[in-house]
PDB file of C-alpha atoms and ligand atoms in Angstrom:
ATOM      1  CA  MET A  10     -24.852   2.673   5.501  1.00  0.00           C
ATOM      2  CA  ALA A  11     -22.350   0.023   4.425  1.00  0.00           C
ATOM      3  CA  PRO A  12     -18.636   0.437   5.191  1.00  0.00           C
ATOM      4  CA  PHE A  13     -16.580   2.591   2.863  1.00  0.00           C
ATOM      5  CA  ILE A  14     -12.927   1.519   2.735  1.00  0.00           C
ATOM      6  CA  THR A  15     -10.260   3.472   0.864  1.00  0.00           C
ATOM      7  CA  PHE A  16      -6.702   2.570  -0.144  1.00  0.00           C
ATOM      8  CA  GLU A  17      -3.956   5.159  -0.470  1.00  0.00           C
ATOM      9  CA  GLY A  18      -0.233   5.314  -1.111  1.00  0.00           C
ATOM     10  CA  ILE A  19       2.499   6.621  -3.363  1.00  0.00           C
ATOM     11  CA  GLU A  20       3.147   5.231  -6.847  1.00  0.00           C
ATOM     12  CA  GLY A  21       4.173   1.576  -6.948  1.00  0.00           C
ATOM     13  CA  SER A  22       2.789   0.688  -3.522  1.00  0.00           C
ATOM     14  CA  GLY A  23       1.017  -2.413  -4.880  1.00  0.00           C
ATOM     15  CA  LYS A  24      -2.391  -1.385  -3.525  1.00  0.00           C
ATOM     16  CA  THR A  25      -4.329  -2.143  -6.724  1.00  0.00           C
ATOM     17  CA  THR A  26      -3.301  -5.830  -6.657  1.00  0.00           C
ATOM     18  CA  GLN A  27      -4.118  -6.063  -2.962  1.00  0.00           C
ATOM     19  CA  ILE A  28      -7.567  -4.496  -3.436  1.00  0.00           C
ATOM     20  CA  ARG A  29      -8.375  -7.112  -6.069  1.00  0.00           C
ATOM     21  CA  LEU A  30      -7.298  -9.943  -3.738  1.00  0.00           C
ATOM     22  CA  LEU A  31      -9.297  -8.501  -0.849  1.00  0.00           C
ATOM     23  CA  ALA A  32     -12.396  -8.058  -3.025  1.00  0.00           C
ATOM     24  CA  GLN A  33     -12.180 -11.721  -4.109  1.00  0.00           C
ATOM     25  CA  ARG A  34     -11.819 -12.859  -0.527  1.00  0.00           C
ATOM     26  CA  LEU A  35     -14.763 -10.784   0.705  1.00  0.00           C
ATOM     27  CA  GLN A  36     -16.944 -11.929  -2.198  1.00  0.00           C
ATOM     28  CA  GLN A  37     -16.216 -15.568  -1.297  1.00  0.00           C
ATOM     29  CA  GLN A  38     -17.664 -14.733   2.105  1.00  0.00           C
ATOM     30  CA  ALA A  39     -20.832 -13.538   0.366  1.00  0.00           C
ATOM     31  CA  ALA A  40     -20.293  -9.841   1.024  1.00  0.00           C
ATOM     32  CA  GLU A  41     -21.676  -7.548  -1.685  1.00  0.00           C
ATOM     33  CA  VAL A  42     -18.570  -5.672  -2.719  1.00  0.00           C
ATOM     34  CA  LEU A  43     -18.062  -2.769  -5.095  1.00  0.00           C
ATOM     35  CA  GLN A  44     -14.467  -2.303  -6.217  1.00  0.00           C
ATOM     36  CA  THR A  45     -13.856   1.121  -7.706  1.00  0.00           C
ATOM     37  CA  ARG A  46     -11.154   3.776  -8.089  1.00  0.00           C
ATOM     38  CA  GLU A  47     -10.413   7.475  -8.387  1.00  0.00           C
ATOM     39  CA  PRO A  48      -9.954   9.221 -10.658  1.00  0.00           C
ATOM     40  CA  GLY A  49     -12.432   7.104 -12.618  1.00  0.00           C
ATOM     41  CA  GLY A  50     -15.016   4.506 -11.676  1.00  0.00           C
ATOM     42  CA  CYS A  51     -17.643   5.580 -14.243  1.00  0.00           C
ATOM     43  CA  PRO A  52     -17.500   6.667 -17.903  1.00  0.00           C
ATOM     44  CA  ILE A  53     -17.388  10.453 -17.395  1.00  0.00           C
ATOM     45  CA  ALA A  54     -14.797  10.218 -14.602  1.00  0.00           C
ATOM     46  CA  ASP A  55     -12.778   7.748 -16.711  1.00  0.00           C
ATOM     47  CA  GLN A  56     -12.628  10.331 -19.502  1.00  0.00           C
ATOM     48  CA  ILE A  57     -11.372  12.930 -17.005  1.00  0.00           C
ATOM     49  CA  ARG A  58      -8.806  10.342 -15.801  1.00  0.00           C
ATOM     50  CA  GLY A  59      -7.516  10.108 -19.364  1.00  0.00           C
ATOM     51  CA  ILE A  60      -6.836  13.865 -19.406  1.00  0.00           C
ATOM     52  CA  LEU A  61      -5.285  13.895 -15.922  1.00  0.00           C
ATOM     53  CA  LEU A  62      -2.823  11.055 -16.415  1.00  0.00           C
ATOM     54  CA  HIS A  63      -1.778  11.465 -20.040  1.00  0.00           C
ATOM     55  CA  PRO A  64       1.969  12.226 -20.274  1.00  0.00           C
ATOM     56  CA  ASP A  65       1.303  14.645 -23.150  1.00  0.00           C
ATOM     57  CA  ASN A  66      -0.450  16.940 -20.651  1.00  0.00           C
ATOM     58  CA  ALA A  67       2.758  17.891 -18.830  1.00  0.00           C
ATOM     59  CA  SER A  68       1.831  21.594 -19.128  1.00  0.00           C
ATOM     60  CA  MET A  69      -1.315  21.190 -16.988  1.00  0.00           C
ATOM     61  CA  VAL A  70      -1.291  23.780 -14.184  1.00  0.00           C
ATOM     62  CA  SER A  71      -1.945  22.640 -10.617  1.00  0.00           C
ATOM     63  CA  ARG A  72      -5.318  24.413 -10.313  1.00  0.00           C
ATOM     64  CA  THR A  73      -6.604  22.697 -13.455  1.00  0.00           C
ATOM     65  CA  GLU A  74      -5.431  19.392 -12.013  1.00  0.00           C
ATOM     66  CA  LEU A  75      -7.200  20.017  -8.694  1.00  0.00           C
ATOM     67  CA  LEU A  76     -10.468  20.991 -10.393  1.00  0.00           C
ATOM     68  CA  LEU A  77     -10.386  17.957 -12.684  1.00  0.00           C
ATOM     69  CA  TYR A  78      -9.889  15.591  -9.721  1.00  0.00           C
ATOM     70  CA  ALA A  79     -12.820  17.278  -7.988  1.00  0.00           C
ATOM     71  CA  ALA A  80     -14.967  17.030 -11.142  1.00  0.00           C
ATOM     72  CA  ALA A  81     -14.210  13.322 -11.582  1.00  0.00           C
ATOM     73  CA  ARG A  82     -14.997  12.738  -7.901  1.00  0.00           C
ATOM     74  CA  ALA A  83     -18.340  14.559  -8.003  1.00  0.00           C
ATOM     75  CA  GLN A  84     -19.510  12.334 -10.864  1.00  0.00           C
ATOM     76  CA  HIS A  85     -18.158   9.125  -9.315  1.00  0.00           C
ATOM     77  CA  ILE A  86     -19.803   9.844  -5.957  1.00  0.00           C
ATOM     78  CA  GLU A  87     -23.208  10.642  -7.434  1.00  0.00           C
ATOM     79  CA  GLU A  88     -23.275   7.867 -10.021  1.00  0.00           C
ATOM     80  CA  ILE A  89     -21.499   5.010  -8.242  1.00  0.00           C
ATOM     81  CA  VAL A  90     -20.549   5.459  -4.588  1.00  0.00           C
ATOM     82  CA  ARG A  91     -23.731   6.931  -3.082  1.00  0.00           C
ATOM     83  CA  PRO A  92     -26.108   4.411  -4.738  1.00  0.00           C
ATOM     84  CA  ALA A  93     -23.839   1.501  -3.749  1.00  0.00           C
ATOM     85  CA  LEU A  94     -23.656   2.659  -0.125  1.00  0.00           C
ATOM     86  CA  ALA A  95     -27.428   3.082  -0.043  1.00  0.00           C
ATOM     87  CA  ALA A  96     -27.807  -0.465  -1.415  1.00  0.00           C
ATOM     88  CA  GLY A  97     -25.685  -1.753   1.479  1.00  0.00           C
ATOM     89  CA  LYS A  98     -22.638  -2.678  -0.613  1.00  0.00           C
ATOM     90  CA  LEU A  99     -19.192  -2.673   0.894  1.00  0.00           C
ATOM     91  CA  ILE A 100     -17.055  -0.202  -1.079  1.00  0.00           C
ATOM     92  CA  LEU A 101     -13.364  -0.694  -1.764  1.00  0.00           C
ATOM     93  CA  CYS A 102     -12.067   2.477  -3.416  1.00  0.00           C
ATOM     94  CA  ASP A 103      -8.533   2.810  -4.814  1.00  0.00           C
ATOM     95  CA  ARG A 104      -7.694   6.408  -3.754  1.00  0.00           C
ATOM     96  CA  PHE A 105     -10.072   9.104  -2.527  1.00  0.00           C
ATOM     97  CA  THR A 106     -10.016  12.569  -0.910  1.00  0.00           C
ATOM     98  CA  ASP A 107      -6.785  11.899   1.035  1.00  0.00           C
ATOM     99  CA  ALA A 108      -5.004  11.581  -2.331  1.00  0.00           C
ATOM    100  CA  THR A 109      -6.016  15.160  -3.181  1.00  0.00           C
ATOM    101  CA  LEU A 110      -4.649  16.436   0.131  1.00  0.00           C
ATOM    102  CA  ALA A 111      -1.381  14.514  -0.347  1.00  0.00           C
ATOM    103  CA  TYR A 112      -0.829  15.048  -4.107  1.00  0.00           C
ATOM    104  CA  GLN A 113      -2.341  18.481  -4.786  1.00  0.00           C
ATOM    105  CA  GLY A 114      -1.760  19.775  -1.225  1.00  0.00           C
ATOM    106  CA  ASP A 115       1.648  18.449  -0.160  1.00  0.00           C
ATOM    107  CA  GLY A 116       2.862  17.554  -3.661  1.00  0.00           C
ATOM    108  CA  ARG A 117       1.788  20.646  -5.619  1.00  0.00           C
ATOM    109  CA  GLY A 118       1.592  23.056  -2.688  1.00  0.00           C
ATOM    110  CA  LEU A 119      -2.026  24.138  -3.210  1.00  0.00           C
ATOM    111  CA  ASP A 120      -3.985  25.654  -0.332  1.00  0.00           C
ATOM    112  CA  ARG A 121      -5.193  23.010   2.114  1.00  0.00           C
ATOM    113  CA  GLU A 122      -8.406  24.782   3.110  1.00  0.00           C
ATOM    114  CA  LEU A 123      -9.363  25.175  -0.537  1.00  0.00           C
ATOM    115  CA  ILE A 124      -8.769  21.437  -1.106  1.00  0.00           C
ATOM    116  CA  ILE A 125     -10.873  20.548   1.941  1.00  0.00           C
ATOM    117  CA  GLN A 126     -13.708  22.714   0.597  1.00  0.00           C
ATOM    118  CA  LEU A 127     -13.481  21.188  -2.875  1.00  0.00           C
ATOM    119  CA  ASN A 128     -13.383  17.676  -1.421  1.00  0.00           C
ATOM    120  CA  ARG A 129     -16.549  18.541   0.489  1.00  0.00           C
ATOM    121  CA  LEU A 130     -18.215  19.955  -2.621  1.00  0.00           C
ATOM    122  CA  ALA A 131     -17.359  16.816  -4.617  1.00  0.00           C
ATOM    123  CA  ALA A 132     -17.898  14.115  -1.987  1.00  0.00           C
ATOM    124  CA  GLY A 133     -20.525  15.679   0.295  1.00  0.00           C
ATOM    125  CA  ASN A 134     -20.916  13.558   3.397  1.00  0.00           C
ATOM    126  CA  CYS A 135     -19.332  10.432   1.841  1.00  0.00           C
ATOM    127  CA  SER A 136     -16.230   9.819   3.897  1.00  0.00           C
ATOM    128  CA  PRO A 137     -14.224   6.652   4.456  1.00  0.00           C
ATOM    129  CA  ASP A 138     -14.733   4.539   7.571  1.00  0.00           C
ATOM    130  CA  LEU A 139     -11.349   2.850   7.182  1.00  0.00           C
ATOM    131  CA  THR A 140      -8.286   3.871   5.140  1.00  0.00           C
ATOM    132  CA  LEU A 141      -5.346   1.561   4.481  1.00  0.00           C
ATOM    133  CA  LEU A 142      -2.194   3.524   3.723  1.00  0.00           C
ATOM    134  CA  PHE A 143       0.322   1.469   1.735  1.00  0.00           C
ATOM    135  CA  ASP A 144       3.593   2.978   2.855  1.00  0.00           C
ATOM    136  CA  LEU A 145       7.049   2.317   1.398  1.00  0.00           C
ATOM    137  CA  PRO A 146      10.218   4.260   0.538  1.00  0.00           C
ATOM    138  CA  VAL A 147       9.849   6.503  -2.511  1.00  0.00           C
ATOM    139  CA  GLU A 148      12.784   4.862  -4.322  1.00  0.00           C
ATOM    140  CA  THR A 149      11.203   1.410  -4.007  1.00  0.00           C
ATOM    141  CA  GLY A 150       7.767   2.581  -5.138  1.00  0.00           C
ATOM    142  CA  LEU A 151       9.036   4.664  -8.062  1.00  0.00           C
ATOM    143  CA  GLY A 152      11.305   1.817  -9.195  1.00  0.00           C
ATOM    144  CA  ARG A 153       8.311  -0.532  -9.320  1.00  0.00           C
ATOM    145  CA  ALA A 154       6.043   2.041 -10.992  1.00  0.00           C
ATOM    146  CA  ARG A 155       8.585   2.921 -13.684  1.00  0.00           C
ATOM    147  CA  ARG A 156       9.254  -0.753 -14.474  1.00  0.00           C
ATOM    148  CA  ARG A 157       5.479  -1.276 -14.769  1.00  0.00           C
ATOM    149  CA  GLU A 158       5.177   1.729 -17.079  1.00  0.00           C
ATOM    150  CA  ALA A 159       8.031   0.470 -19.282  1.00  0.00           C
ATOM    151  CA  ASP A 160       6.299  -2.937 -19.603  1.00  0.00           C
ATOM    152  CA  ARG A 161       2.938  -1.428 -20.503  1.00  0.00           C
ATOM    153  CA  GLN A 162       1.945  -1.498 -24.158  1.00  0.00           C
ATOM    154  CA  ASP A 163      -0.050   1.733 -24.066  1.00  0.00           C
ATOM    155  CA  SER A 164       1.681   4.716 -22.461  1.00  0.00           C
ATOM    156  CA  SER A 165      -1.381   6.851 -21.779  1.00  0.00           C
ATOM    157  CA  GLU A 166      -1.052   7.104 -17.946  1.00  0.00           C
ATOM    158  CA  GLY A 167       2.490   8.000 -16.914  1.00  0.00           C
ATOM    159  CA  ARG A 168       2.266  11.719 -16.066  1.00  0.00           C
ATOM    160  CA  PHE A 169       2.790  11.361 -12.297  1.00  0.00           C
ATOM    161  CA  GLU A 170       5.470   8.644 -12.538  1.00  0.00           C
ATOM    162  CA  ARG A 171       7.588  11.195 -14.432  1.00  0.00           C
ATOM    163  CA  GLU A 172       7.616  13.704 -11.556  1.00  0.00           C
ATOM    164  CA  GLN A 173      10.798  14.225  -9.516  1.00  0.00           C
ATOM    165  CA  ARG A 174      11.663  12.204  -6.417  1.00  0.00           C
ATOM    166  CA  ASP A 175      11.089  15.231  -4.091  1.00  0.00           C
ATOM    167  CA  PHE A 176       7.498  15.525  -5.257  1.00  0.00           C
ATOM    168  CA  HIS A 177       6.843  11.902  -4.304  1.00  0.00           C
ATOM    169  CA  GLN A 178       8.660  12.291  -0.984  1.00  0.00           C
ATOM    170  CA  ARG A 179       6.383  15.222  -0.045  1.00  0.00           C
ATOM    171  CA  ILE A 180       3.389  13.022  -0.899  1.00  0.00           C
ATOM    172  CA  ARG A 181       4.641  10.140   1.235  1.00  0.00           C
ATOM    173  CA  ASP A 182       5.273  12.526   4.157  1.00  0.00           C
ATOM    174  CA  GLY A 183       1.853  14.112   3.605  1.00  0.00           C
ATOM    175  CA  TYR A 184       0.110  10.744   3.762  1.00  0.00           C
ATOM    176  CA  LEU A 185       1.972   9.802   6.956  1.00  0.00           C
ATOM    177  CA  ALA A 186       0.909  13.122   8.523  1.00  0.00           C
ATOM    178  CA  LEU A 187      -2.729  12.446   7.584  1.00  0.00           C
ATOM    179  CA  ALA A 188      -2.478   8.986   9.167  1.00  0.00           C
ATOM    180  CA  ALA A 189      -0.941  10.436  12.337  1.00  0.00           C
ATOM    181  CA  ALA A 190      -3.745  13.010  12.583  1.00  0.00           C
ATOM    182  CA  GLU A 191      -6.499  10.374  12.303  1.00  0.00           C
ATOM    183  CA  PRO A 192      -5.150   7.149  13.804  1.00  0.00           C
ATOM    184  CA  GLN A 193      -8.672   5.792  14.417  1.00  0.00           C
ATOM    185  CA  ARG A 194      -9.389   5.768  10.641  1.00  0.00           C
ATOM    186  CA  PHE A 195      -5.964   4.917   9.161  1.00  0.00           C
ATOM    187  CA  VAL A 196      -4.019   1.668   9.262  1.00  0.00           C
ATOM    188  CA  ILE A 197      -0.481   1.830   7.866  1.00  0.00           C
ATOM    189  CA  ILE A 198       0.491  -1.200   5.780  1.00  0.00           C
ATOM    190  CA  ASP A 199       4.206  -1.898   5.262  1.00  0.00           C
ATOM    191  CA  ALA A 200       4.088  -2.136   1.470  1.00  0.00           C
ATOM    192  CA  ALA A 201       7.836  -2.751   1.106  1.00  0.00           C
ATOM    193  CA  ARG A 202       7.324  -6.329   2.330  1.00  0.00           C
ATOM    194  CA  PRO A 203       6.761  -9.287  -0.026  1.00  0.00           C
ATOM    195  CA  ALA A 204       3.264  -9.353  -1.559  1.00  0.00           C
ATOM    196  CA  ASN A 205       2.031 -12.364   0.457  1.00  0.00           C
ATOM    197  CA  GLN A 206       2.925 -10.620   3.725  1.00  0.00           C
ATOM    198  CA  VAL A 207       1.163  -7.455   2.569  1.00  0.00           C
ATOM    199  CA  THR A 208      -1.929  -9.553   1.806  1.00  0.00           C
ATOM    200  CA  ARG A 209      -1.869 -10.855   5.385  1.00  0.00           C
ATOM    201  CA  GLN A 210      -1.509  -7.345   6.835  1.00  0.00           C
ATOM    202  CA  VAL A 211      -4.459  -6.153   4.759  1.00  0.00           C
ATOM    203  CA  ALA A 212      -6.607  -9.096   5.888  1.00  0.00           C
ATOM    204  CA  ALA A 213      -5.676  -8.419   9.516  1.00  0.00           C
ATOM    205  CA  ALA A 214      -6.532  -4.713   9.246  1.00  0.00           C
ATOM    206  CA  VAL A 215      -9.896  -5.330   7.595  1.00  0.00           C
ATOM    207  CA  GLY A 216     -10.619  -8.222   9.972  1.00  0.00           C
ATOM    208  CA  ALA A 217      -9.952  -5.994  12.981  1.00  0.00           C
ATOM    209  CA  PHE A 218     -12.305  -3.368  11.522  1.00  0.00           C
ATOM    210  CA  PHE A 219     -15.182  -5.850  11.112  1.00  0.00           C
ATOM    211  CA  GLN A 220     -14.501  -7.983  14.209  1.00  0.00           C
ATOM    212  CA  PRO A 221     -12.679  -5.783  16.725  1.00  0.00           C
ATOM    213  CA  THR A 222     -12.652  -8.624  19.280  1.00  0.00           C
ATOM    214  CA  THR A 223     -11.474 -11.586  17.165  1.00  0.00           C
ATOM    215  CA  GLY A 224      -9.870  -9.828  14.159  1.00  0.00           C
ATOM    216  CA  ALA A 225     -11.127 -12.640  11.920  1.00  0.00           C
ATOM    217  CA  LEU A 226     -11.843 -11.904   8.270  1.00  0.00           C
TER     218      LEU A 226
HETATM  219  P1  LIG B  18      -3.441   5.301 -10.025  1.00  0.00           P
HETATM  220  O1  LIG B  18      -4.834   4.901 -10.387  1.00  0.00           O
HETATM  221  O2  LIG B  18      -2.401   4.574 -10.774  1.00  0.00           O
HETATM  222  O3  LIG B  18      -3.220   5.324  -8.566  1.00  0.00           O
HETATM  223  O4  LIG B  18      -3.250   6.774 -10.617  1.00  0.00           O
HETATM  224  C1  LIG B  18      -3.931   7.866 -10.173  1.00  0.00           C
HETATM  225  C2  LIG B  18      -2.959   9.025 -10.105  1.00  0.00           C
HETATM  226  O5  LIG B  18      -3.688  10.207  -9.757  1.00  0.00           O
HETATM  227  C3  LIG B  18      -1.884   8.841  -9.044  1.00  0.00           C
HETATM  228  O6  LIG B  18      -0.668   9.339  -9.539  1.00  0.00           O
HETATM  229  C4  LIG B  18      -2.354   9.731  -7.920  1.00  0.00           C
HETATM  230  C5  LIG B  18      -3.115  10.821  -8.624  1.00  0.00           C
HETATM  231  N1  LIG B  18      -4.190  11.450  -7.830  1.00  0.00           N
HETATM  232  C6  LIG B  18      -4.071  12.775  -7.452  1.00  0.00           C
HETATM  233  O7  LIG B  18      -3.075  13.414  -7.745  1.00  0.00           O
HETATM  234  N2  LIG B  18      -5.108  13.351  -6.772  1.00  0.00           N
HETATM  235  C7  LIG B  18      -6.260  12.678  -6.453  1.00  0.00           C
HETATM  236  O8  LIG B  18      -7.174  13.246  -5.845  1.00  0.00           O
HETATM  237  C8  LIG B  18      -6.368  11.284  -6.867  1.00  0.00           C
HETATM  238  C9  LIG B  18      -7.623  10.526  -6.556  1.00  0.00           C
HETATM  239  C10 LIG B  18      -5.308  10.721  -7.546  1.00  0.00           C
END
């Protein structure tokens, strides 16, 4: 099976831009790359994304949220991720099961074991080989995310950006705990640095994954 690489981090960590740059770079080297994201990545999961992120849905209870993330994931895995892995494509996925542990587990306080079971139900044996965690202080990330939201013409995706600082701090801490528990899978990227330096860190991490001896990408 081809490598499955995931990208995680709090709001405003800049990971989406960096995934695009990495995908371009890998494609220039003739790798077959699939760039995708969660929630979303296929039409049914994109519709669920619309419900999950819409600011009008502020009354959504945490269990509904958890089940919708799992539903979107089940569809995305079956329709997009599994066939791409079987075809030997390298997958770059913007958020995956770790996001559910950090956001619905640490952020919302839902039961961890239940989340692990639901992640298993939705993703089966698809698990990332490498995860880049874009880490930065909550204030910096939220500042960037809120500026981005203010600049956006359509305001259909701001539900999480409107949560309190404490919620985002629990998520950051949760991600760092996940990374500490699985250091062989996670690489922490210092996302507070200027974008060009972050790009270099990402290239180094992915290079070290593919070429453990030379680190070349
Ligand atoms: P993003 O595409 O801008 O990262 O937005 C996705 C949002 O969904 C982000 O706030 C994180 C959140 N999320 C969860 O709460 N749980 C999950 O399992 C996933 C994949 C994302």
